[in-house]
XYZ file of N, CA and C in Angstrom:
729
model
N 90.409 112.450 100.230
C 91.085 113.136 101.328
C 92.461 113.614 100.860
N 92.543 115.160 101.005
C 93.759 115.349 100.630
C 95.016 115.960 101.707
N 96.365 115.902 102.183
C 96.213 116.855 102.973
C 98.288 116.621 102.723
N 99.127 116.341 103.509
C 99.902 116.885 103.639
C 100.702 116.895 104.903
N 101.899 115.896 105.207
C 102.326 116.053 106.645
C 103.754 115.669 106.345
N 104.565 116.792 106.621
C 106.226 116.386 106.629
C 106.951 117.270 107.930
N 107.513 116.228 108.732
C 108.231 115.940 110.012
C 109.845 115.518 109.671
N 110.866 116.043 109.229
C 111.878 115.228 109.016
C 112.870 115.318 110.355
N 112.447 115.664 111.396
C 113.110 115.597 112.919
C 112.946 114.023 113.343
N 114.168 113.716 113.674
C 114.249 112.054 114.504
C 114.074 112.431 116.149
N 113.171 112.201 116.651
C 112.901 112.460 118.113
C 113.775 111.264 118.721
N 114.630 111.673 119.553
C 114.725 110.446 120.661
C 114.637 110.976 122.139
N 113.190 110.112 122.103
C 112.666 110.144 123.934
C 113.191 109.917 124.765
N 113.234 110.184 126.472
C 113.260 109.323 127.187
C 114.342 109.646 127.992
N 114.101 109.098 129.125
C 115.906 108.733 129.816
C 117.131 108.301 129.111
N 117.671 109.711 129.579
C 119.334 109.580 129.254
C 119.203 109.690 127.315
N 118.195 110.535 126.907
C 117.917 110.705 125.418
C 119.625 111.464 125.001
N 120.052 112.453 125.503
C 120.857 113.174 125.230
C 122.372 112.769 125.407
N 122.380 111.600 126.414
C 123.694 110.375 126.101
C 123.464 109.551 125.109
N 122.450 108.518 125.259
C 122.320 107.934 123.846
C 122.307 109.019 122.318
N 122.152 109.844 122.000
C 122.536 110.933 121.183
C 123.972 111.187 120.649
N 124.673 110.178 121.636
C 126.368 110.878 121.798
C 126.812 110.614 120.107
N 126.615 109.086 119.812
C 126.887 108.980 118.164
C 126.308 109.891 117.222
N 125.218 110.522 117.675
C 124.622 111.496 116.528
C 125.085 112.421 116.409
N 125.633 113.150 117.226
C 126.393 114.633 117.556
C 127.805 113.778 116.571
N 128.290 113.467 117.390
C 130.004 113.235 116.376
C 129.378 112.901 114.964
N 128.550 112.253 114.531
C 128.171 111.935 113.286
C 127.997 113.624 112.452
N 127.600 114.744 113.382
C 127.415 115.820 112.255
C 128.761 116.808 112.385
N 129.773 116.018 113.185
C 131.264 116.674 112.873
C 131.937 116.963 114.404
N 133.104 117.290 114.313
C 134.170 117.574 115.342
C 133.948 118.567 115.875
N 133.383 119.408 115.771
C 133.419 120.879 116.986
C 131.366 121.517 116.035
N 131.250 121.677 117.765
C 129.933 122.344 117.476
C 129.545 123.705 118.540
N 129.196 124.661 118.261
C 128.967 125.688 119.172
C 127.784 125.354 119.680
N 127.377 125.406 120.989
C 126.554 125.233 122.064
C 125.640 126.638 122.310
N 124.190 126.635 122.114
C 123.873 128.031 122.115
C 122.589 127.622 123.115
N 122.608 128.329 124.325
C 122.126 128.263 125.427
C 121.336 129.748 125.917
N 120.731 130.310 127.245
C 120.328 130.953 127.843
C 121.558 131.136 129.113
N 120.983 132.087 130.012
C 122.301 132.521 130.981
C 122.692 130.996 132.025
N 121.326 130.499 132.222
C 121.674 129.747 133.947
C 120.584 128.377 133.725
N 119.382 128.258 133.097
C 118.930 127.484 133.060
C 119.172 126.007 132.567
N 120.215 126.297 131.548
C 120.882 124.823 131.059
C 121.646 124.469 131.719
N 122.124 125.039 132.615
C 123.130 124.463 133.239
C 122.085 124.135 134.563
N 121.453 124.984 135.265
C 120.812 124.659 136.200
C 119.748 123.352 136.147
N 119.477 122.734 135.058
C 118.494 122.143 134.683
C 119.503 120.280 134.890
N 120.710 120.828 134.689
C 121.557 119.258 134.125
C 121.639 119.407 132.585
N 120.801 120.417 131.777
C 121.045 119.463 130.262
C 122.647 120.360 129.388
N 122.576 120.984 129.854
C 124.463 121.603 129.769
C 125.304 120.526 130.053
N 125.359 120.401 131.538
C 126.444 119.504 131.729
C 126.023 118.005 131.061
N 125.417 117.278 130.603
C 125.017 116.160 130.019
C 125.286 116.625 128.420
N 124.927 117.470 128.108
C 125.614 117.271 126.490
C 127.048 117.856 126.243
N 127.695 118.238 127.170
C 129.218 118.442 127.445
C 129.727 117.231 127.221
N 129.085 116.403 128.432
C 130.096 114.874 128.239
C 129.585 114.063 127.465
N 128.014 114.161 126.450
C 127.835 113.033 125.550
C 128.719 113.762 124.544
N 129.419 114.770 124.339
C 130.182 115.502 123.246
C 131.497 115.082 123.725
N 132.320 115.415 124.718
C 133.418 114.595 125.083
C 133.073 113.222 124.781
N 132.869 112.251 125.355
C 132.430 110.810 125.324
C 132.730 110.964 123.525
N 132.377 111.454 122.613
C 132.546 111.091 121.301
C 133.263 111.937 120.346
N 134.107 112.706 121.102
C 135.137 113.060 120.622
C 134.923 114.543 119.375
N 133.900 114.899 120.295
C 133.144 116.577 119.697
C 133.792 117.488 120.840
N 134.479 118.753 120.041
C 134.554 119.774 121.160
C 133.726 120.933 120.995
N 133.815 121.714 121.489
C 132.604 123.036 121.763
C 133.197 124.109 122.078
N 132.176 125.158 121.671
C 132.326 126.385 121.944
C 130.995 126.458 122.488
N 130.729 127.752 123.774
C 129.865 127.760 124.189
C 128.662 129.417 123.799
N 128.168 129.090 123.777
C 127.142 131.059 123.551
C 126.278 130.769 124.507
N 126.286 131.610 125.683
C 125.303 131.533 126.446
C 124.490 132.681 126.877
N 124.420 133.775 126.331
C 124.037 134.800 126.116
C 122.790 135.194 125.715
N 122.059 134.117 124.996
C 120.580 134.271 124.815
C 119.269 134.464 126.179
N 118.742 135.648 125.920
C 117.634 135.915 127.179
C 116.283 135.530 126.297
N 115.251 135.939 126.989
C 113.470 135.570 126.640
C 113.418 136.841 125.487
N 112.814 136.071 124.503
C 112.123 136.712 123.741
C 113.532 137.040 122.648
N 114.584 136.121 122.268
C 115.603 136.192 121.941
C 116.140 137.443 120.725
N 116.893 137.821 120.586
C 117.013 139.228 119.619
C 118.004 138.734 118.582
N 117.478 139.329 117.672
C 118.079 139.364 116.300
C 119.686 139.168 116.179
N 119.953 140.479 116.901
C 121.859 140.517 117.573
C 122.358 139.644 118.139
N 121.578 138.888 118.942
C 122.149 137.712 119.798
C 122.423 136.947 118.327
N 121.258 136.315 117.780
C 121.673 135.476 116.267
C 122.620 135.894 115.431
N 123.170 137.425 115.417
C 123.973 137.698 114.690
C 125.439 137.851 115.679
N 125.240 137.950 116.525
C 126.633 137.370 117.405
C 127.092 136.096 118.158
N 126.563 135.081 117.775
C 125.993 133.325 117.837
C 127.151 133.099 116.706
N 126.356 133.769 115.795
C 126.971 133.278 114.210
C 128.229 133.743 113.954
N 128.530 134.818 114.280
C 129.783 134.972 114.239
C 131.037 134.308 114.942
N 130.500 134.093 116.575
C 131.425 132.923 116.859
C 131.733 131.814 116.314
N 130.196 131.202 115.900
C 130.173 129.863 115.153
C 131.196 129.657 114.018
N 131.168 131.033 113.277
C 132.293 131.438 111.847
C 133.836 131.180 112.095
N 133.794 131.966 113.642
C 135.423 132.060 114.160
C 136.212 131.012 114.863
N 134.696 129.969 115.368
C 135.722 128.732 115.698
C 135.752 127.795 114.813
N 134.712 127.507 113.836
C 135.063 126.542 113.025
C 133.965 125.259 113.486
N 133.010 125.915 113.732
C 131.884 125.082 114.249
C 130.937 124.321 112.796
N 130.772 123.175 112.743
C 130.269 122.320 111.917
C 128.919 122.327 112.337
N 128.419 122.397 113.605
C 127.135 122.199 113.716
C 127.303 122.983 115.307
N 125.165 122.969 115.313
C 124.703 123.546 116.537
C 124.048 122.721 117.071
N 124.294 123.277 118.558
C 123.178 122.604 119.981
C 122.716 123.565 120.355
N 121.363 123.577 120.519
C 120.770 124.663 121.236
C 120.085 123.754 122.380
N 119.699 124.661 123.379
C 119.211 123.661 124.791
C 118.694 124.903 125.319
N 117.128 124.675 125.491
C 116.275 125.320 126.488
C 114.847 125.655 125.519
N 114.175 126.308 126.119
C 112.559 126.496 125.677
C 112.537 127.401 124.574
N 113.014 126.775 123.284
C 112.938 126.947 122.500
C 113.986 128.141 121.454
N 114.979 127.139 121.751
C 116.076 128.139 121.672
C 116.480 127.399 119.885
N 116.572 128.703 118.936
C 117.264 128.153 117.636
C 117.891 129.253 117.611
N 118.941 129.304 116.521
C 119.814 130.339 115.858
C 119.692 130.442 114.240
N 119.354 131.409 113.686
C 118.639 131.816 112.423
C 120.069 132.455 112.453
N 121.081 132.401 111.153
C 122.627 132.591 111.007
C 122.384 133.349 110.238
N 122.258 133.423 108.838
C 122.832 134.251 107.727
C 121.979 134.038 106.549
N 122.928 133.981 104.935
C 121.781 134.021 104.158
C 122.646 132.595 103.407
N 123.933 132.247 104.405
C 124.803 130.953 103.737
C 123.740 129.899 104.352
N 123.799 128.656 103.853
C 123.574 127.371 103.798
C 123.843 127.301 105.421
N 122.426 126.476 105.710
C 122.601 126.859 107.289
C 123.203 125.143 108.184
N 123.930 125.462 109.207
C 124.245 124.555 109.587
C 123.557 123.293 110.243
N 123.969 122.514 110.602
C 123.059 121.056 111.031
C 122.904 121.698 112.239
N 121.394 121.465 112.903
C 120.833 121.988 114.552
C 120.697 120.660 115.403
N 121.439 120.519 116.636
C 120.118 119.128 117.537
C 119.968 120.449 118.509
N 118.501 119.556 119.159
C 118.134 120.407 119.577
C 117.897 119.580 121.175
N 117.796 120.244 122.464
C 117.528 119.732 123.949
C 117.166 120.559 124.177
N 115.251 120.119 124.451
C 114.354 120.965 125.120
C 114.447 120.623 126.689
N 114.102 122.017 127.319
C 114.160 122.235 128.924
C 112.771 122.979 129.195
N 112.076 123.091 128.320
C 110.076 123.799 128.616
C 108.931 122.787 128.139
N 108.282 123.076 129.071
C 107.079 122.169 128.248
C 105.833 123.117 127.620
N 106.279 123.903 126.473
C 105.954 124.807 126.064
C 106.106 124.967 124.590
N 107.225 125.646 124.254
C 107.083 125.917 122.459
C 107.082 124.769 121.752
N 107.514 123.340 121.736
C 107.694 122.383 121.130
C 108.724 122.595 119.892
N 109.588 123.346 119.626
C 110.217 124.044 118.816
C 111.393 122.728 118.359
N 111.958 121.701 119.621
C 112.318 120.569 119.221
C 111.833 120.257 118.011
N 110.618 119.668 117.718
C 109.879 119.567 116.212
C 109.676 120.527 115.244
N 109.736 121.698 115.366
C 109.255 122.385 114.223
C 109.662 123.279 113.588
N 109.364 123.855 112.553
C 110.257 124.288 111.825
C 110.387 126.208 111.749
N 109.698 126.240 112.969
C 110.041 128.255 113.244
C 110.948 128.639 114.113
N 110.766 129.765 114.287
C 111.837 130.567 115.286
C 110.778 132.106 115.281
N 110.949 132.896 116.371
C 110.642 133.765 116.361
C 111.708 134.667 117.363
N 112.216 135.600 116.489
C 113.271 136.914 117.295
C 112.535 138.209 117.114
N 113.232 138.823 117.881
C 112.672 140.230 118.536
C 113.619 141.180 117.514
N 113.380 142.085 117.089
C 114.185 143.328 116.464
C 115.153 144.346 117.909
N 115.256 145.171 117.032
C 116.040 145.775 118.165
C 114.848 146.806 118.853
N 113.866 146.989 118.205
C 112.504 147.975 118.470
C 111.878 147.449 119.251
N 112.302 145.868 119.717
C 110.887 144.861 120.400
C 109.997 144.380 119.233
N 109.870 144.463 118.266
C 109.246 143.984 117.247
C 109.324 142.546 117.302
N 108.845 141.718 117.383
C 108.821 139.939 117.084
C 108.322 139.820 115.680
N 109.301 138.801 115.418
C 109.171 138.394 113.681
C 108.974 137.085 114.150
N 108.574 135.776 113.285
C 108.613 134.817 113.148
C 109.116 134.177 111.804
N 110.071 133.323 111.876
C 110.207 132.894 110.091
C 110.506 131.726 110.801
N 110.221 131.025 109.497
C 110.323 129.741 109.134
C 110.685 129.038 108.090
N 111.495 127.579 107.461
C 112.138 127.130 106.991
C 112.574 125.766 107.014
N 112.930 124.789 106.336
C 113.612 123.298 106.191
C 114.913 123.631 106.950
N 115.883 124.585 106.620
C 116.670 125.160 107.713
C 116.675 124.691 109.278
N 115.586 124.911 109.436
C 115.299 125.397 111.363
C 114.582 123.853 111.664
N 114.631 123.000 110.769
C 114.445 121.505 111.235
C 115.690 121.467 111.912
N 115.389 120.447 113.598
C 116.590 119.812 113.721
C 117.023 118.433 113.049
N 118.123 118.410 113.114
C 118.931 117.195 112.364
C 118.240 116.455 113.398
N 117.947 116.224 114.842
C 117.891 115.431 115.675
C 117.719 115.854 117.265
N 116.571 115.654 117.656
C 116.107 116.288 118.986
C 116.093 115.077 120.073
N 116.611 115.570 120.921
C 117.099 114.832 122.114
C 115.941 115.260 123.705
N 115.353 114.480 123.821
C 113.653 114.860 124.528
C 113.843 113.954 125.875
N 113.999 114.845 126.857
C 114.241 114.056 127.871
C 113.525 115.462 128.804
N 112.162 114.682 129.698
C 111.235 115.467 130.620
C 112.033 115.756 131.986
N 113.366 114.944 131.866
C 113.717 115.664 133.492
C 114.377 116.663 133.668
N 114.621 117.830 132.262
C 115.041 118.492 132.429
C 113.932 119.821 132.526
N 113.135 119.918 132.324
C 111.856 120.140 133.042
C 111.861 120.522 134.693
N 112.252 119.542 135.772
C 111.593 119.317 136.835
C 112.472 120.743 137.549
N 113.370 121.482 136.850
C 113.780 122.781 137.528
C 112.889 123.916 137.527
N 111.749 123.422 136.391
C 110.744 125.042 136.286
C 110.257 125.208 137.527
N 109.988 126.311 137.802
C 108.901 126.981 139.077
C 107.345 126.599 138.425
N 106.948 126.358 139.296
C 105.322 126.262 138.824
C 105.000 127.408 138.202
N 105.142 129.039 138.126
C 104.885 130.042 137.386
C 104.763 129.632 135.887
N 106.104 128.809 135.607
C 106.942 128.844 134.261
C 106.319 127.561 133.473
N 106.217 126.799 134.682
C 105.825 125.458 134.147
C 104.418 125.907 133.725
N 103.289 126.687 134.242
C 102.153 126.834 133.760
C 102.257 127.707 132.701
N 102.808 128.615 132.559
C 103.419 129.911 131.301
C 103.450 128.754 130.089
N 104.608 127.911 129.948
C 105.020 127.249 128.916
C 103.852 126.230 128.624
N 103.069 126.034 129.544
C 102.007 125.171 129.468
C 100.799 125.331 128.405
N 100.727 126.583 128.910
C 99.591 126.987 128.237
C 100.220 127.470 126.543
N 101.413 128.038 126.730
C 101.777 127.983 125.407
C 101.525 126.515 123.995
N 101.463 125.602 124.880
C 101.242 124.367 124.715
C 100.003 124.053 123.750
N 99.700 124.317 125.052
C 97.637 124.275 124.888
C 97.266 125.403 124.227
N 97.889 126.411 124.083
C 97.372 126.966 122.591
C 97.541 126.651 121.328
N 99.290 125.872 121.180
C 99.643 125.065 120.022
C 98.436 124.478 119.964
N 97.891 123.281 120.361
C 97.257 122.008 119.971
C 95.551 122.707 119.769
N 95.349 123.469 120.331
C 93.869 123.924 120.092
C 93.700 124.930 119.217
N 94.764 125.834 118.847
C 94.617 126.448 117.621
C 94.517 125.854 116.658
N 95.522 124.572 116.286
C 95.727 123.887 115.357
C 94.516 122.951 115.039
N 94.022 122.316 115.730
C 92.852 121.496 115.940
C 91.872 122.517 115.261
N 91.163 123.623 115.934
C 90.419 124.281 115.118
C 90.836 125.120 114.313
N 91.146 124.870 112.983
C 92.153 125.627 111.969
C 91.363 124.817 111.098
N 91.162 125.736 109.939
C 90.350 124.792 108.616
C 91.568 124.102 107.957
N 92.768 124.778 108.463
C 93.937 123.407 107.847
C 94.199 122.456 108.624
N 93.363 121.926 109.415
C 93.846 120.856 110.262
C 93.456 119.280 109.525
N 94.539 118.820 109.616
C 94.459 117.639 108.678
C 94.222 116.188 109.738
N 94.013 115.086 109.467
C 93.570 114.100 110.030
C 94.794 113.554 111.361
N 95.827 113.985 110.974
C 97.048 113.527 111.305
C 97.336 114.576 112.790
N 97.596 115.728 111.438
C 97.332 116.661 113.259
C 96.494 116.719 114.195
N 95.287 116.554 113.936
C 94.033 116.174 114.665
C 94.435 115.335 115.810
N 94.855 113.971 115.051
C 94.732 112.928 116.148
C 96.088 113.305 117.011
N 96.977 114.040 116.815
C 97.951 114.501 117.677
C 97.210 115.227 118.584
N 96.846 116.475 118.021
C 96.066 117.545 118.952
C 94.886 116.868 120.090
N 93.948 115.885 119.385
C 93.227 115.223 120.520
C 94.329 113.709 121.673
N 95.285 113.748 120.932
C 95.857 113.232 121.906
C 97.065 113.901 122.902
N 96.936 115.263 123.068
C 97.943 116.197 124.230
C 96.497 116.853 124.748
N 95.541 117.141 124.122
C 94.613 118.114 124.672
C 94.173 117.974 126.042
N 93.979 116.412 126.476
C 93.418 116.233 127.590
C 94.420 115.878 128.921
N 95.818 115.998 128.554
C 97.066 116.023 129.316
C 97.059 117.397 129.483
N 96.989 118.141 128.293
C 97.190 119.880 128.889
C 96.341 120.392 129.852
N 95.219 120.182 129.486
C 94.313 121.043 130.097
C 93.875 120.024 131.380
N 93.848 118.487 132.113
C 94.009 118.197 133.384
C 95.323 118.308 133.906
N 96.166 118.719 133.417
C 97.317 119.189 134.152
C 97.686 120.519 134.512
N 97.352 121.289 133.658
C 97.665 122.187 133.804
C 96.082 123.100 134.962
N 94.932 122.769 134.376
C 94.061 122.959 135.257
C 94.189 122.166 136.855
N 94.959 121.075 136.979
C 95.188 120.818 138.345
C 96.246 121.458 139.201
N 97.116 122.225 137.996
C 98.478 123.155 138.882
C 97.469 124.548 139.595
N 96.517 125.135 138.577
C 96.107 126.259 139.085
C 95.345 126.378 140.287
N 94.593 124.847 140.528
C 93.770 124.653 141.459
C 94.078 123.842 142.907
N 96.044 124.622 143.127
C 96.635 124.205 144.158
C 97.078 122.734 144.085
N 97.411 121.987 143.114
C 97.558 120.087 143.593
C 99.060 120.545 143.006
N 99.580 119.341 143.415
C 101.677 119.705 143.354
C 102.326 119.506 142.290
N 103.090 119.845 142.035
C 103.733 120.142 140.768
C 104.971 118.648 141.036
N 104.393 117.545 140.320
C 105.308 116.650 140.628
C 106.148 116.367 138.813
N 106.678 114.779 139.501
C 107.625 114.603 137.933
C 107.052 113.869 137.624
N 105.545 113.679 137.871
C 105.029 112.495 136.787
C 104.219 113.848 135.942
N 103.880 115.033 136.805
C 102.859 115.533 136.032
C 104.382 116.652 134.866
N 104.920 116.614 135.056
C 106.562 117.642 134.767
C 106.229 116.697 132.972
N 106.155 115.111 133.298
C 106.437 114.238 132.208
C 105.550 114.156 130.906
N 104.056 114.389 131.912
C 102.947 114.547 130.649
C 102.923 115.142 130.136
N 103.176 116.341 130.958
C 103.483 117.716 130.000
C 104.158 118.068 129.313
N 105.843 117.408 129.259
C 106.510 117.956 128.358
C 106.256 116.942 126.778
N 105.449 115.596 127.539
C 105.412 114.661 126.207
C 103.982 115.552 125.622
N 103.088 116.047 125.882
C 102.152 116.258 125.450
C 102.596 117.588 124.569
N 103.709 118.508 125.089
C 104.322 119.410 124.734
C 104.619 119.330 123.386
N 105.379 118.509 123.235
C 106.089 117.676 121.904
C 104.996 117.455 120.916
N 103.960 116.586 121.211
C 102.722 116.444 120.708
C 102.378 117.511 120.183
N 102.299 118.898 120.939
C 101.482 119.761 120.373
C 102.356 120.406 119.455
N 103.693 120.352 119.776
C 104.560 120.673 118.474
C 104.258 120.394 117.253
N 103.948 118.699 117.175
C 103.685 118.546 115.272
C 102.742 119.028 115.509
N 101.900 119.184 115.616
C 100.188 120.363 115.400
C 101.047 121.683 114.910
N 101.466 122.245 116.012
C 102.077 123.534 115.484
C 102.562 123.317 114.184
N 103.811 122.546 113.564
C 104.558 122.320 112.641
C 103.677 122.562 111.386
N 102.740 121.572 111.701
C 102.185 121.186 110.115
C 101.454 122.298 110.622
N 100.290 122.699 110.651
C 99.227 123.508 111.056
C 99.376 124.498 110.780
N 100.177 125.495 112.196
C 100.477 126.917 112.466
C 99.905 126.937 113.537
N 99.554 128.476 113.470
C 98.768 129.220 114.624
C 97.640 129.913 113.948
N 96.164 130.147 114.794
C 95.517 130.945 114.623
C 95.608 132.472 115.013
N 94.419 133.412 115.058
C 94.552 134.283 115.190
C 94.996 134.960 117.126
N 95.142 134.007 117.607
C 95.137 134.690 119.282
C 96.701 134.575 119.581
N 97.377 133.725 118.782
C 98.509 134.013 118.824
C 99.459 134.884 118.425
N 99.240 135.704 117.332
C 99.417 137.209 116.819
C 99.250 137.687 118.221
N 97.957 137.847 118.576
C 97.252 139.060 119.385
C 97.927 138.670 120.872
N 98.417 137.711 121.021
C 99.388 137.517 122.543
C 100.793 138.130 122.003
């Protein structure tokens, strides 16, 4: 058996993941730029919670909140330039799958606070930006590992059921592409068969009218995560191009 599995992201789960985090952030330096979406990090709680696990340890910030869906090239190249002008040692990004791809220098330390139960991007090692044409690229890299992902499902419980099923299924395509992929290795496997049956009774019970609660908010974003290392090691098959 031959195969191949490297994860160098430290997940920490759970309640209050992103306070307990507070030593890890000061550990990758004194000032870090914060790179967010317009309203959702803040609307969610996970803004204001890594504000004060960054106060609490004696990190200050700059903020970029300027990133929209389907993030653009320019946004990364005007991220980075702030990052240059304040003197930022490291990044936070916070929301469904938010990274910053900088330059062609030595890229800075990332944590990362997911708010979707969708790209799993916390774990893995892509990014995908838009050109200025609408064009979507995807690249990937040891780079775009986070130093340290901070995984806490209640920041989740702000999606609309629309979004929550959108990111869902993004999900459930991670883990079932990957699963049937002739590179699917033993490891991803048993990941992929262990989110598959959280995605698809959850997400098949949102469509068929039952309520969008925070136990089901929880499976999903852990199963989310799950389907991340699938993605990581794996990839994507062909339906993900074609979406």
């Amino acid at each position: 058996m031959e195969f191949q599995f490297y994860l160098p992201v430290r997940v920490v789960a759970g309640p209050q993941a992103v306070r307990r985090c507070g030593p890890r952030f000061a550990a990758l330096g004194k000032k870090c730029l914060i790179v967010t979406g317009r309203h959702a990090a803040a609307a969610c709680g996970a803004l204001g919670d890594v504000t004060e696990a960054l106060r609490e340890n004696g990190v200050s910030w700059e903020l970029f909140d300027e990133v929209g869906e389907n993030p653009l090239l320019s946004d990364c190249v005007r991220a980075a330039a702030l990052c240059r002008a304040c003197g930022a040692s490291f990044v936070v990004g916070i929301g469904g799958g938010i990274k910053i791809v900088a330059d062609r220098h030595p890229a800075l330390p990332i944590a990362l606070v997911g708010t979707t139960s969708g790209t799993g991007s916390e774990v893995s090692a892509a990014a995908v930006l838009t050109d200025s044409t609408g064009r979507k690229k995807s690249v990937k890299g040891d780079d775009l590992y986070a130093a340290f992902a901070a995984a806490d499902a209640k920041y989740t419980f702000t999606l609309s059921r629309a979004a929550t099923i959108s990111t869902g299924l993004d999900a459930l395509c991670h883990a079932m592409e990957g699963y049937l992929s002739p590179k699917c290795d033993p490891i991803s496997a048993g990941f992929a068969e262990l989110c598959l049956p959280d995605l698809w009774n959850n997400l098949l019970a949102l469509w068929q009218g039952e309520a969008l609660t925070e136990a089901r908010h929880r499976a999903l974003y852990g199963a989310s995560i799950q389907a991340g290392f699938v993605l990581n090691t794996v990839g994507t098959s062909f339906p993900h191009p074609l979406g």
